[in-house]
Short mmCIF file of C-alpha atoms and ligand atoms in Angstrom, two decimals:
data_model
loop_
_atom_site.label_atom_id
_atom_site.label_comp_id
_atom_site.label_asym_id
_atom_site.label_seq_id
_atom_site.Cartn_x
_atom_site.Cartn_y
_atom_site.Cartn_z
CA MET A 1 14.68 43.41 -31.74
CA THR A 2 15.56 40.30 -29.81
CA ASP A 3 18.02 37.63 -30.83
CA ALA A 4 17.66 33.98 -29.92
CA PRO A 5 17.09 33.87 -26.15
CA ALA A 6 20.20 33.73 -23.97
CA PRO A 7 20.56 30.74 -21.64
CA LEU A 8 18.53 31.26 -18.49
CA ALA A 9 19.18 30.67 -14.81
CA LEU A 10 16.53 30.93 -12.12
CA VAL A 11 17.29 32.11 -8.61
CA VAL A 12 14.35 31.39 -6.34
CA LEU A 13 14.42 33.10 -2.95
CA ALA A 14 13.05 30.98 -0.15
CA ALA A 15 15.19 31.75 2.88
CA GLY A 16 12.71 34.02 4.63
CA LYS A 17 11.52 32.66 7.96
CA GLY A 18 7.85 32.43 7.02
CA THR A 19 6.97 33.00 10.69
CA ARG A 20 3.40 34.02 9.94
CA MET A 21 2.60 30.52 8.65
CA LYS A 22 3.27 29.10 12.14
CA SER A 23 4.30 25.82 10.54
CA ASP A 24 6.92 23.10 10.72
CA LEU A 25 6.53 22.71 6.97
CA HIS A 26 8.61 25.11 4.87
CA LYS A 27 6.39 27.91 3.61
CA VAL A 28 7.06 27.25 -0.08
CA LEU A 29 6.07 23.60 0.34
CA HIS A 30 2.54 24.40 1.49
CA PRO A 31 0.28 23.02 -1.22
CA ILE A 32 -2.15 24.80 -3.49
CA ALA A 33 -4.39 22.46 -5.48
CA GLY A 34 -2.43 19.56 -4.00
CA ARG A 35 0.98 20.76 -5.17
CA PRO A 36 3.64 22.70 -3.25
CA MET A 37 3.57 26.38 -4.21
CA LEU A 38 7.26 26.22 -5.17
CA MET A 39 6.45 23.51 -7.75
CA HIS A 40 3.75 25.68 -9.32
CA LEU A 41 6.33 28.43 -9.75
CA LEU A 42 9.04 26.13 -11.13
CA ALA A 43 6.57 24.59 -13.58
CA SER A 44 5.76 28.04 -15.03
CA ALA A 45 9.47 28.89 -15.24
CA ASP A 46 10.33 25.49 -16.76
CA ALA A 47 8.43 26.53 -19.87
CA LEU A 48 11.38 28.89 -20.50
CA GLU A 49 13.76 25.93 -20.37
CA PRO A 50 16.18 27.29 -17.76
CA ALA A 51 19.70 25.87 -17.92
CA ARG A 52 20.22 26.33 -14.17
CA LYS A 53 17.97 26.59 -11.15
CA VAL A 54 19.09 27.66 -7.71
CA VAL A 55 16.81 27.79 -4.70
CA VAL A 56 18.12 29.92 -1.82
CA VAL A 57 17.09 28.39 1.47
CA GLY A 58 17.56 29.16 5.16
CA ALA A 59 15.84 26.86 7.63
CA GLY A 60 14.18 23.68 6.38
CA ARG A 61 16.85 22.83 3.87
CA GLU A 62 16.26 19.05 4.17
CA GLN A 63 12.58 19.48 3.33
CA LEU A 64 13.42 21.40 0.18
CA GLU A 65 16.13 18.95 -0.80
CA LYS A 66 13.63 16.13 -0.60
CA ALA A 67 10.92 18.00 -2.49
CA LEU A 68 13.25 19.15 -5.27
CA ASP A 69 14.89 15.73 -5.54
CA GLY A 70 17.90 17.00 -7.48
CA THR A 71 15.90 19.12 -9.96
CA ALA A 72 17.49 22.34 -8.65
CA ASP A 73 20.62 23.38 -6.77
CA LEU A 74 20.29 24.64 -3.24
CA ALA A 75 22.23 27.56 -1.82
CA VAL A 76 22.08 28.21 1.90
CA GLN A 77 21.63 31.70 3.32
CA ASP A 78 22.45 31.84 7.00
CA PRO A 79 21.93 34.32 8.54
CA GLN A 80 19.32 36.06 6.40
CA LEU A 81 20.55 39.58 5.79
CA GLY A 82 18.10 40.67 3.12
CA THR A 83 17.03 39.91 -0.44
CA GLY A 84 20.29 41.17 -1.99
CA HIS A 85 22.33 39.01 0.38
CA ALA A 86 20.05 36.08 -0.48
CA VAL A 87 20.77 36.38 -4.21
CA GLN A 88 24.50 36.63 -3.44
CA GLN A 89 24.35 33.11 -2.00
CA ALA A 90 23.65 31.78 -5.51
CA GLU A 91 26.98 33.11 -6.81
CA GLY A 92 28.83 29.82 -6.27
CA ALA A 93 26.13 27.76 -7.98
CA LEU A 94 26.12 30.17 -10.93
CA ALA A 95 29.90 30.45 -11.29
CA GLY A 96 30.78 30.89 -14.95
CA PHE A 97 27.16 31.39 -15.99
CA ALA A 98 26.89 34.23 -18.50
CA GLY A 99 23.24 34.05 -19.55
CA ASP A 100 20.21 35.80 -18.08
CA VAL A 101 19.21 35.44 -14.45
CA LEU A 102 15.58 35.61 -13.42
CA ILE A 103 15.06 36.22 -9.72
CA LEU A 104 11.81 34.81 -8.34
CA TYR A 105 10.25 34.47 -4.90
CA GLY A 106 9.24 30.99 -3.76
CA ASP A 107 6.24 32.47 -2.00
CA VAL A 108 4.98 34.28 -5.12
CA PRO A 109 4.00 31.14 -7.00
CA PHE A 110 1.66 32.21 -9.79
CA VAL A 111 3.74 34.47 -11.98
CA ARG A 112 2.83 33.62 -15.56
CA THR A 113 5.38 32.35 -18.05
CA GLU A 114 4.43 35.22 -20.42
CA THR A 115 5.30 37.74 -17.73
CA MET A 116 8.70 36.14 -17.13
CA ARG A 117 9.30 36.12 -20.87
CA ALA A 118 8.33 39.80 -21.16
CA MET A 119 10.91 40.66 -18.48
CA LEU A 120 13.66 38.76 -20.31
CA GLU A 121 12.75 40.34 -23.64
CA ARG A 122 12.87 43.78 -22.05
CA LEU A 123 16.35 42.94 -20.68
CA HIS A 124 17.51 42.63 -24.27
CA GLY A 125 15.85 45.84 -25.44
CA ASP A 126 17.74 48.36 -27.54
CA ASP A 127 18.53 50.57 -24.52
CA ASN A 128 20.29 47.57 -22.94
CA PRO A 129 18.88 47.82 -19.39
CA ALA A 130 21.07 46.55 -16.54
CA VAL A 131 18.06 45.41 -14.52
CA VAL A 132 14.41 44.75 -15.33
CA VAL A 133 11.98 45.01 -12.43
CA LEU A 134 8.47 43.58 -12.41
CA GLY A 135 6.14 46.29 -11.11
CA PHE A 136 2.42 46.36 -10.35
CA GLU A 137 -0.11 48.89 -9.13
CA PRO A 138 -2.03 47.47 -6.18
CA GLU A 139 -5.23 49.03 -4.82
CA ASP A 140 -3.36 49.67 -1.59
CA ALA A 141 0.43 50.09 -1.82
CA LEU A 142 0.86 49.07 1.84
CA GLN A 143 4.45 48.18 2.76
CA TYR A 144 5.62 47.40 -0.77
CA GLY A 145 8.82 48.87 -2.09
CA ARG A 146 8.15 51.67 -4.57
CA VAL A 147 9.37 51.89 -8.14
CA ILE A 148 9.94 55.51 -9.09
CA ALA A 149 9.83 55.45 -12.86
CA GLU A 150 9.11 57.52 -15.92
CA ASN A 151 8.04 55.96 -19.21
CA GLY A 152 9.12 52.55 -18.05
CA VAL A 153 12.58 53.67 -16.99
CA VAL A 154 13.34 53.41 -13.27
CA THR A 155 14.95 56.38 -11.60
CA LYS A 156 14.89 55.00 -8.05
CA MET A 157 13.89 51.96 -6.02
CA VAL A 158 12.94 52.72 -2.44
CA GLU A 159 11.60 50.52 0.35
CA HIS A 160 8.46 51.74 2.11
CA LYS A 161 10.32 52.16 5.39
CA ASP A 162 12.95 54.34 3.74
CA ALA A 163 10.60 56.33 1.54
CA THR A 164 9.62 59.99 1.84
CA GLU A 165 5.94 60.97 1.87
CA ALA A 166 6.24 61.98 -1.78
CA GLU A 167 7.77 58.61 -2.68
CA ARG A 168 5.10 56.75 -0.74
CA ALA A 169 2.48 58.52 -2.85
CA CYS A 170 3.86 56.65 -5.85
CA ARG A 171 1.51 53.79 -6.75
CA LEU A 172 3.91 51.68 -8.78
CA CYS A 173 5.18 48.93 -6.49
CA ASN A 174 7.94 46.36 -6.68
CA SER A 175 6.74 42.75 -6.99
CA GLY A 176 10.28 41.67 -6.05
CA LEU A 177 10.97 39.83 -9.33
CA MET A 178 13.92 40.93 -11.41
CA ALA A 179 15.86 40.01 -14.53
CA VAL A 180 19.59 40.72 -14.70
CA ARG A 181 22.47 39.42 -16.79
CA GLY A 182 24.57 36.80 -15.00
CA SER A 183 27.69 38.64 -16.10
CA GLU A 184 26.62 41.78 -14.20
CA LEU A 185 24.48 40.58 -11.29
CA PHE A 186 27.12 39.72 -8.71
CA ALA A 187 29.29 42.74 -9.42
CA LEU A 188 26.26 44.96 -8.81
CA LEU A 189 25.33 43.08 -5.63
CA ALA A 190 28.86 43.42 -4.28
CA ARG A 191 28.37 47.21 -4.28
CA VAL A 192 25.12 47.14 -2.28
CA GLY A 193 25.39 48.24 1.35
CA ASN A 194 23.01 47.93 4.26
CA ASP A 195 22.77 51.52 5.42
CA ASN A 196 18.98 51.72 5.47
CA ALA A 197 15.99 51.59 7.82
CA GLN A 198 16.14 47.80 8.13
CA GLY A 199 19.93 47.33 8.09
CA GLU A 200 19.49 44.83 5.24
CA TYR A 201 21.18 44.26 1.90
CA TYR A 202 18.37 45.16 -0.47
CA LEU A 203 18.24 43.48 -3.85
CA THR A 204 16.40 46.57 -5.06
CA ASP A 205 19.58 48.61 -4.56
CA ILE A 206 21.23 47.01 -7.61
CA VAL A 207 18.94 49.28 -9.62
CA ASN A 208 20.19 52.34 -7.76
CA VAL A 209 23.82 51.24 -8.18
CA ALA A 210 23.34 50.68 -11.93
CA ASN A 211 21.59 54.04 -12.26
CA GLY A 212 24.61 55.64 -10.59
CA ASP A 213 26.72 54.17 -13.40
CA GLY A 214 24.45 55.86 -15.92
CA ARG A 215 22.82 52.58 -16.92
CA VAL A 216 19.17 52.28 -17.83
CA CYS A 217 16.97 50.10 -15.60
CA ALA A 218 13.50 49.22 -16.81
CA VAL A 219 10.19 48.25 -15.26
CA VAL A 220 7.71 45.84 -16.81
CA VAL A 221 4.28 46.43 -15.32
CA THR A 222 1.73 43.63 -14.88
CA ASP A 223 -1.95 44.53 -14.56
CA ASP A 224 -2.68 41.15 -12.96
CA ALA A 225 -2.26 41.74 -9.22
CA ASP A 226 -2.98 38.04 -8.56
CA GLU A 227 0.15 36.83 -10.31
CA VAL A 228 2.42 38.83 -8.03
CA ALA A 229 0.50 38.09 -4.82
CA GLY A 230 2.80 36.77 -2.11
CA ILE A 231 1.72 34.15 0.40
CA ASN A 232 2.72 34.92 3.95
CA SER A 233 -0.05 33.42 6.07
CA ARG A 234 -2.53 30.56 6.07
CA ALA A 235 -5.26 33.04 5.19
CA GLU A 236 -3.33 34.18 2.12
CA LEU A 237 -2.71 30.54 1.26
CA ALA A 238 -6.47 29.91 1.33
CA GLU A 239 -7.07 33.02 -0.80
CA ALA A 240 -4.53 31.80 -3.36
CA GLU A 241 -6.20 28.40 -3.39
CA ALA A 242 -9.60 30.03 -3.96
CA ARG A 243 -8.28 32.10 -6.87
CA TRP A 244 -6.64 29.05 -8.42
CA GLN A 245 -9.82 27.00 -8.11
CA LYS A 246 -11.94 29.74 -9.60
CA LYS A 247 -9.73 29.91 -12.68
CA ARG A 248 -9.61 26.13 -13.02
CA ARG A 249 -13.40 25.82 -12.85
CA LEU A 250 -13.79 28.38 -15.61
CA GLN A 251 -11.22 26.49 -17.65
CA ALA A 252 -13.05 23.18 -17.10
CA MET A 253 -16.30 24.71 -18.32
CA ALA A 254 -14.58 26.40 -21.28
CA ASP A 255 -13.17 22.98 -22.21
CA GLY A 256 -16.63 21.38 -22.30
CA ALA A 257 -17.41 20.09 -18.80
CA SER A 258 -20.64 20.98 -17.01
CA LEU A 259 -20.18 21.94 -13.38
CA VAL A 260 -23.62 22.15 -11.79
CA ALA A 261 -22.35 24.25 -8.88
CA PRO A 262 -18.82 25.27 -9.90
CA GLU A 263 -17.94 26.91 -6.59
CA THR A 264 -18.33 23.53 -4.83
CA VAL A 265 -15.96 21.55 -7.07
CA TRP A 266 -12.28 21.35 -6.08
CA PHE A 267 -9.68 20.39 -8.60
CA ALA A 268 -6.08 19.27 -8.19
CA TRP A 269 -3.27 20.85 -10.18
CA ASP A 270 -3.16 17.92 -12.61
CA THR A 271 -6.84 16.99 -13.00
CA VAL A 272 -7.67 16.08 -16.59
CA LEU A 273 -11.31 16.32 -17.73
CA GLY A 274 -12.75 15.26 -21.07
CA ARG A 275 -15.68 16.76 -22.99
CA ASP A 276 -19.29 16.39 -21.97
CA VAL A 277 -18.28 15.45 -18.47
CA THR A 278 -20.81 16.40 -15.81
CA VAL A 279 -19.60 17.11 -12.32
CA GLU A 280 -22.36 17.59 -9.77
CA GLN A 281 -22.16 19.47 -6.48
CA ASN A 282 -19.43 19.01 -3.87
CA VAL A 283 -16.91 16.89 -5.69
CA VAL A 284 -13.25 16.89 -4.65
CA PHE A 285 -10.44 15.84 -6.98
CA GLY A 286 -7.13 14.89 -5.40
CA PRO A 287 -3.99 14.59 -7.52
CA GLY A 288 -3.67 12.11 -10.38
CA VAL A 289 -7.19 11.98 -11.79
CA THR A 290 -8.02 11.54 -15.48
CA VAL A 291 -11.62 11.72 -16.58
CA ALA A 292 -12.55 10.77 -20.16
CA ASP A 293 -15.47 12.04 -22.23
CA ASN A 294 -19.11 11.54 -21.24
CA VAL A 295 -18.45 10.68 -17.61
CA VAL A 296 -20.95 11.68 -14.92
CA ILE A 297 -19.71 12.31 -11.41
CA HIS A 298 -22.65 12.67 -9.07
CA ALA A 299 -22.66 14.79 -5.95
CA PHE A 300 -20.32 14.32 -2.96
CA CYS A 301 -17.54 12.22 -4.46
CA HIS A 302 -13.89 12.20 -3.42
CA ILE A 303 -11.61 11.06 -6.24
CA GLU A 304 -7.83 10.69 -6.16
CA GLY A 305 -5.30 8.86 -8.35
CA ALA A 306 -8.05 7.41 -10.52
CA ARG A 307 -8.74 6.90 -14.21
CA LEU A 308 -12.32 7.12 -15.45
CA GLU A 309 -12.89 5.91 -19.00
CA PRO A 310 -15.66 7.09 -21.34
CA GLY A 311 -19.27 6.76 -20.20
CA VAL A 312 -18.46 5.92 -16.59
CA SER A 313 -20.85 6.94 -13.80
CA VAL A 314 -19.68 7.56 -10.24
CA GLY A 315 -21.50 8.36 -7.02
CA PRO A 316 -23.22 10.06 -5.36
CA PHE A 317 -21.04 9.60 -2.27
CA ALA A 318 -18.31 7.48 -3.82
CA ARG A 319 -14.66 7.41 -2.90
CA LEU A 320 -12.09 6.50 -5.53
CA ARG A 321 -8.59 6.11 -4.15
CA PRO A 322 -5.23 5.75 -5.91
CA GLY A 323 -5.11 2.97 -8.46
CA ALA A 324 -8.86 2.98 -9.13
CA VAL A 325 -9.54 2.38 -12.82
CA LEU A 326 -13.09 2.39 -14.13
CA GLU A 327 -13.17 1.15 -17.69
CA GLU A 328 -15.78 2.10 -20.25
CA LYS A 329 -19.31 2.40 -18.85
CA ALA A 330 -18.40 0.92 -15.47
CA ARG A 331 -20.60 2.18 -12.62
CA VAL A 332 -19.75 2.89 -9.03
CA GLY A 333 -22.63 3.95 -6.83
CA ASN A 334 -23.21 5.37 -3.38
CA PHE A 335 -20.96 4.55 -0.44
CA VAL A 336 -18.55 2.55 -2.54
CA GLU A 337 -14.80 2.78 -1.95
CA VAL A 338 -12.40 1.62 -4.65
CA LYS A 339 -8.65 1.38 -4.09
CA ASN A 340 -6.03 -0.11 -6.42
CA ALA A 341 -8.76 -1.92 -8.30
CA VAL A 342 -9.89 -2.14 -11.91
CA LEU A 343 -13.52 -2.41 -12.90
CA HIS A 344 -13.45 -3.60 -16.48
CA ALA A 345 -15.97 -2.40 -19.05
CA GLY A 346 -19.53 -2.29 -17.82
CA ALA A 347 -18.81 -3.75 -14.36
CA LYS A 348 -21.06 -2.41 -11.61
CA ALA A 349 -20.69 -1.87 -7.89
CA ASN A 350 -23.70 0.23 -7.05
CA HIS A 351 -24.02 0.21 -3.28
CA LEU A 352 -22.07 0.06 -0.01
CA THR A 353 -18.97 -1.79 -1.13
CA TYR A 354 -15.21 -1.91 -0.61
CA LEU A 355 -13.10 -3.03 -3.56
CA GLY A 356 -9.40 -3.00 -2.71
CA ASP A 357 -6.56 -4.71 -4.63
CA ALA A 358 -9.11 -6.22 -7.00
CA ASP A 359 -9.72 -6.94 -10.63
CA VAL A 360 -13.41 -6.99 -11.54
CA GLY A 361 -14.22 -8.57 -14.90
CA ALA A 362 -16.25 -6.89 -17.61
CA GLY A 363 -19.97 -6.91 -16.93
CA ALA A 364 -19.61 -8.32 -13.41
CA ASN A 365 -22.18 -7.25 -10.83
CA ILE A 366 -21.03 -6.59 -7.30
CA GLY A 367 -23.95 -6.73 -4.88
CA ALA A 368 -24.61 -4.28 -2.07
CA GLY A 369 -22.33 -4.66 0.91
CA THR A 370 -19.64 -6.73 -0.81
CA ILE A 371 -16.24 -6.44 0.84
CA THR A 372 -12.90 -7.57 -0.53
CA CYS A 373 -11.01 -8.59 2.60
CA ASN A 374 -7.58 -7.61 1.26
CA TYR A 375 -5.53 -7.20 4.42
CA ASP A 376 -4.63 -9.59 7.21
CA GLY A 377 -2.87 -7.01 9.33
CA TYR A 378 0.48 -7.76 7.66
CA PHE A 379 0.10 -8.14 3.91
CA LYS A 380 -2.29 -7.15 1.13
CA TYR A 381 -3.83 -9.74 -1.21
CA ARG A 382 -5.70 -9.59 -4.51
CA THR A 383 -9.21 -10.55 -5.44
CA VAL A 384 -9.87 -11.45 -9.06
CA ILE A 385 -13.44 -11.60 -10.28
CA GLY A 386 -14.27 -13.03 -13.71
CA GLU A 387 -16.39 -11.56 -16.47
CA ARG A 388 -20.13 -11.40 -15.80
CA ALA A 389 -19.73 -12.90 -12.34
CA PHE A 390 -22.52 -12.09 -9.90
CA ILE A 391 -21.52 -11.40 -6.31
CA GLY A 392 -24.55 -11.57 -4.00
CA SER A 393 -25.14 -8.89 -1.39
CA ASN A 394 -23.16 -8.83 1.83
CA SER A 395 -20.47 -11.18 0.61
CA ALA A 396 -16.96 -11.19 2.00
CA LEU A 397 -14.33 -12.17 -0.56
CA ILE A 398 -11.35 -13.21 1.52
CA ALA A 399 -8.23 -12.58 -0.56
CA PRO A 400 -6.26 -14.02 -2.16
CA VAL A 401 -9.25 -15.42 -3.99
CA LYS A 402 -10.51 -15.87 -7.56
CA ILE A 403 -14.10 -15.90 -8.66
CA GLY A 404 -14.57 -17.44 -12.13
CA ALA A 405 -16.39 -16.01 -15.12
CA ASP A 406 -20.19 -16.26 -14.98
CA ALA A 407 -19.99 -17.60 -11.41
CA ILE A 408 -22.59 -16.72 -8.80
CA VAL A 409 -21.71 -16.11 -5.19
CA ALA A 410 -24.81 -16.36 -3.06
CA ALA A 411 -25.71 -13.45 -0.77
CA GLY A 412 -24.04 -13.44 2.60
CA SER A 413 -21.22 -15.78 1.62
CA ALA A 414 -17.74 -15.52 3.09
CA VAL A 415 -15.64 -16.93 0.25
CA SER A 416 -12.11 -18.01 1.08
CA ARG A 417 -11.47 -20.59 -1.67
CA ASP A 418 -11.46 -20.02 -5.43
CA VAL A 419 -14.75 -20.31 -7.31
CA ALA A 420 -14.65 -21.96 -10.74
CA ASP A 421 -16.16 -20.53 -13.92
CA GLY A 422 -19.93 -20.98 -13.96
CA GLU A 423 -20.06 -22.30 -10.36
CA LEU A 424 -22.59 -21.37 -7.69
CA ARG A 425 -20.91 -20.83 -4.33
CA LEU A 426 -23.06 -20.59 -1.23
CA VAL A 427 -21.37 -20.23 2.15
CA ARG A 428 -24.05 -19.98 4.84
CA GLY A 429 -25.16 -21.82 7.96
CA GLU A 430 -28.03 -24.32 7.55
CA GLN A 431 -31.38 -22.54 7.96
CA LEU A 432 -33.49 -23.54 10.93
CA VAL A 433 -37.24 -23.37 10.14
CA LYS A 434 -39.75 -23.42 13.06
CA PRO A 435 -43.30 -22.58 11.95
CA GLY A 436 -45.35 -20.76 14.62
CA TRP A 437 -42.45 -20.58 17.08
CA ALA A 438 -42.42 -16.77 17.22
CA ASP A 439 -46.18 -16.57 17.84
CA ARG A 440 -45.89 -19.04 20.74
CA PHE A 441 -42.91 -17.14 22.15
CA HIS A 442 -44.74 -13.79 22.10
CA ASP A 443 -47.86 -15.28 23.74
CA ALA A 444 -45.82 -16.87 26.52
CA MET A 445 -43.83 -13.75 27.24
CA LYS A 446 -46.86 -11.46 27.27
CA ARG A 447 -48.57 -13.78 29.77
CA LYS A 448 -45.51 -13.74 32.02
CA LYS A 449 -45.34 -9.95 31.98
CA ALA A 450 -49.06 -9.61 32.84
CA GLU A 451 -48.68 -11.98 35.85
CA ARG A 452 -45.93 -9.80 37.34
CA LYS A 453 -48.05 -6.65 37.50
C1 UD1 B 1 10.60 42.76 -0.83
C2 UD1 B 1 11.17 43.92 -1.64
C3 UD1 B 1 10.07 44.97 -1.85
C4 UD1 B 1 8.88 44.34 -2.54
C5 UD1 B 1 8.41 43.12 -1.75
C6 UD1 B 1 7.35 42.38 -2.52
C7 UD1 B 1 13.53 44.17 -1.13
C8 UD1 B 1 14.52 44.90 -0.33
N1 UD1 B 1 12.27 44.50 -0.92
O1 UD1 B 1 10.20 43.25 0.41
O2 UD1 B 1 10.56 46.02 -2.63
O3 UD1 B 1 7.83 45.28 -2.67
O4 UD1 B 1 9.49 42.20 -1.52
O5 UD1 B 1 6.80 41.42 -1.70
O6 UD1 B 1 13.89 43.33 -1.93
N2 UD1 B 1 14.24 36.40 1.45
C9 UD1 B 1 15.38 35.63 1.58
N3 UD1 B 1 16.38 36.04 2.40
C10 UD1 B 1 16.31 37.20 3.09
C11 UD1 B 1 15.16 37.98 2.96
C12 UD1 B 1 14.15 37.58 2.14
O7 UD1 B 1 15.47 34.57 0.96
O8 UD1 B 1 17.28 37.49 3.81
C13 UD1 B 1 13.17 35.96 0.56
C14 UD1 B 1 11.90 35.63 1.26
O9 UD1 B 1 11.83 34.24 1.55
C15 UD1 B 1 10.84 36.03 0.24
C16 UD1 B 1 11.49 37.15 -0.53
O10 UD1 B 1 12.88 37.02 -0.31
O11 UD1 B 1 10.57 34.97 -0.67
C17 UD1 B 1 11.01 38.50 -0.11
O12 UD1 B 1 11.21 38.66 1.25
P1 UD1 B 1 10.30 39.60 2.13
O13 UD1 B 1 10.83 39.68 3.49
O14 UD1 B 1 8.88 39.20 1.95
O15 UD1 B 1 10.55 40.98 1.35
P2 UD1 B 1 10.09 42.40 1.80
O16 UD1 B 1 11.07 42.96 2.73
O17 UD1 B 1 8.68 42.35 2.17
CA1 CA B 2 6.94 40.16 1.70
#
């Protein structure tokens, strides 16, 4: 039986040195699917509506402060004397907090909300456990701490380095995550010493201390080894990315998108796809992309910060950058780059074009090789193209400039002054026409060459 959930505080450990990343960027800020791993973790925990969040940090505090932007408190651990010592640093931030505390690792980013909830529910079980540990049974127990337990009740927590051969034979391992009441956590931690193989204050020892008091401690076991996988190196980061992508591709297909070669499509954490969307081979989604129903994305496109409305067609080989909006049935073809530009319904830019800081009217046709010249080296300027306007191939539209509705810009024009509705604008040098000149030139030159031999 569980009552209404107690208020929740999160303590996220992130003070470890992360040396194996060999990075100036804090380990927990390395992105997976375009989002820092810490933010993935906090998003899953946010579903439990925590009242408090404390991130324990060592080096790189400024980076975390910036990334969190006031959404969590920071507690500094310096020096780093172990996981128990790390949690102790949150005591000030949690002063007076009497709800449940969930201890997470910033470098274990994909723990599911359901798993966190199961731990908290177990904490309020009838046997009133002092601590709930999240355990798992990996293929290879490696260096993990062991959870010696019987029927879900923990009798001992022991680190690999401190364990006997018999204890090492135990396959149930400690993921590191724990749930403890705020009213008990810091009193338990205060009784943890560092007389062990590593000379550290082990968080795991709160279980042993509570057991000594005759309290029950429980283990919740997850059968999903991926959710408790820690990220300690760039290789593990890439593996986590691969697992995330694999799941997301399956989700996209389950939701009604066709991925021709799923393993070649890369999503961002926030990609939104409609139904009957087709994504061809080798497409990369950066953050901030929304794709409506019945959109086709041909092979080799790179799309970021863009909105694609129903019936749009993109690529192959197109690049949509932040602020690109393709309204209903607009088309963007090969080697076209769109940045901060709207193509209104049915507008087309099918070949070799740059549209930046532009507004392209409904039904307008942008010829091959059109460039909006939006930057003078200091400032950016807008190009506005009217409905049904026709921009001839290889035109340069020198912004700020307006092309009227139904206007025609002749091929090869460099347009620097506004074009009125319905106007033809032609900006080219006078054509020189010399019939037979080339024939005479070739004859003369060939003769000259023959004489020199
Ligand atoms: C810890 C557990 C071990 C478990 C393993 C799972 C302890 C004593 N051991 O081992 O039982 O199987 O995690 O990966 O808890 N951290 C700090 N400050 C510190 C030390 C660590 O913030 O002083 C943070 C790290 O940033 C990391 C987490 O705590 O997020 C775990 O640290 P790590 O060194 O990986 O723990 P292990 O000793 O491997
Ligand atoms: Ca570790």
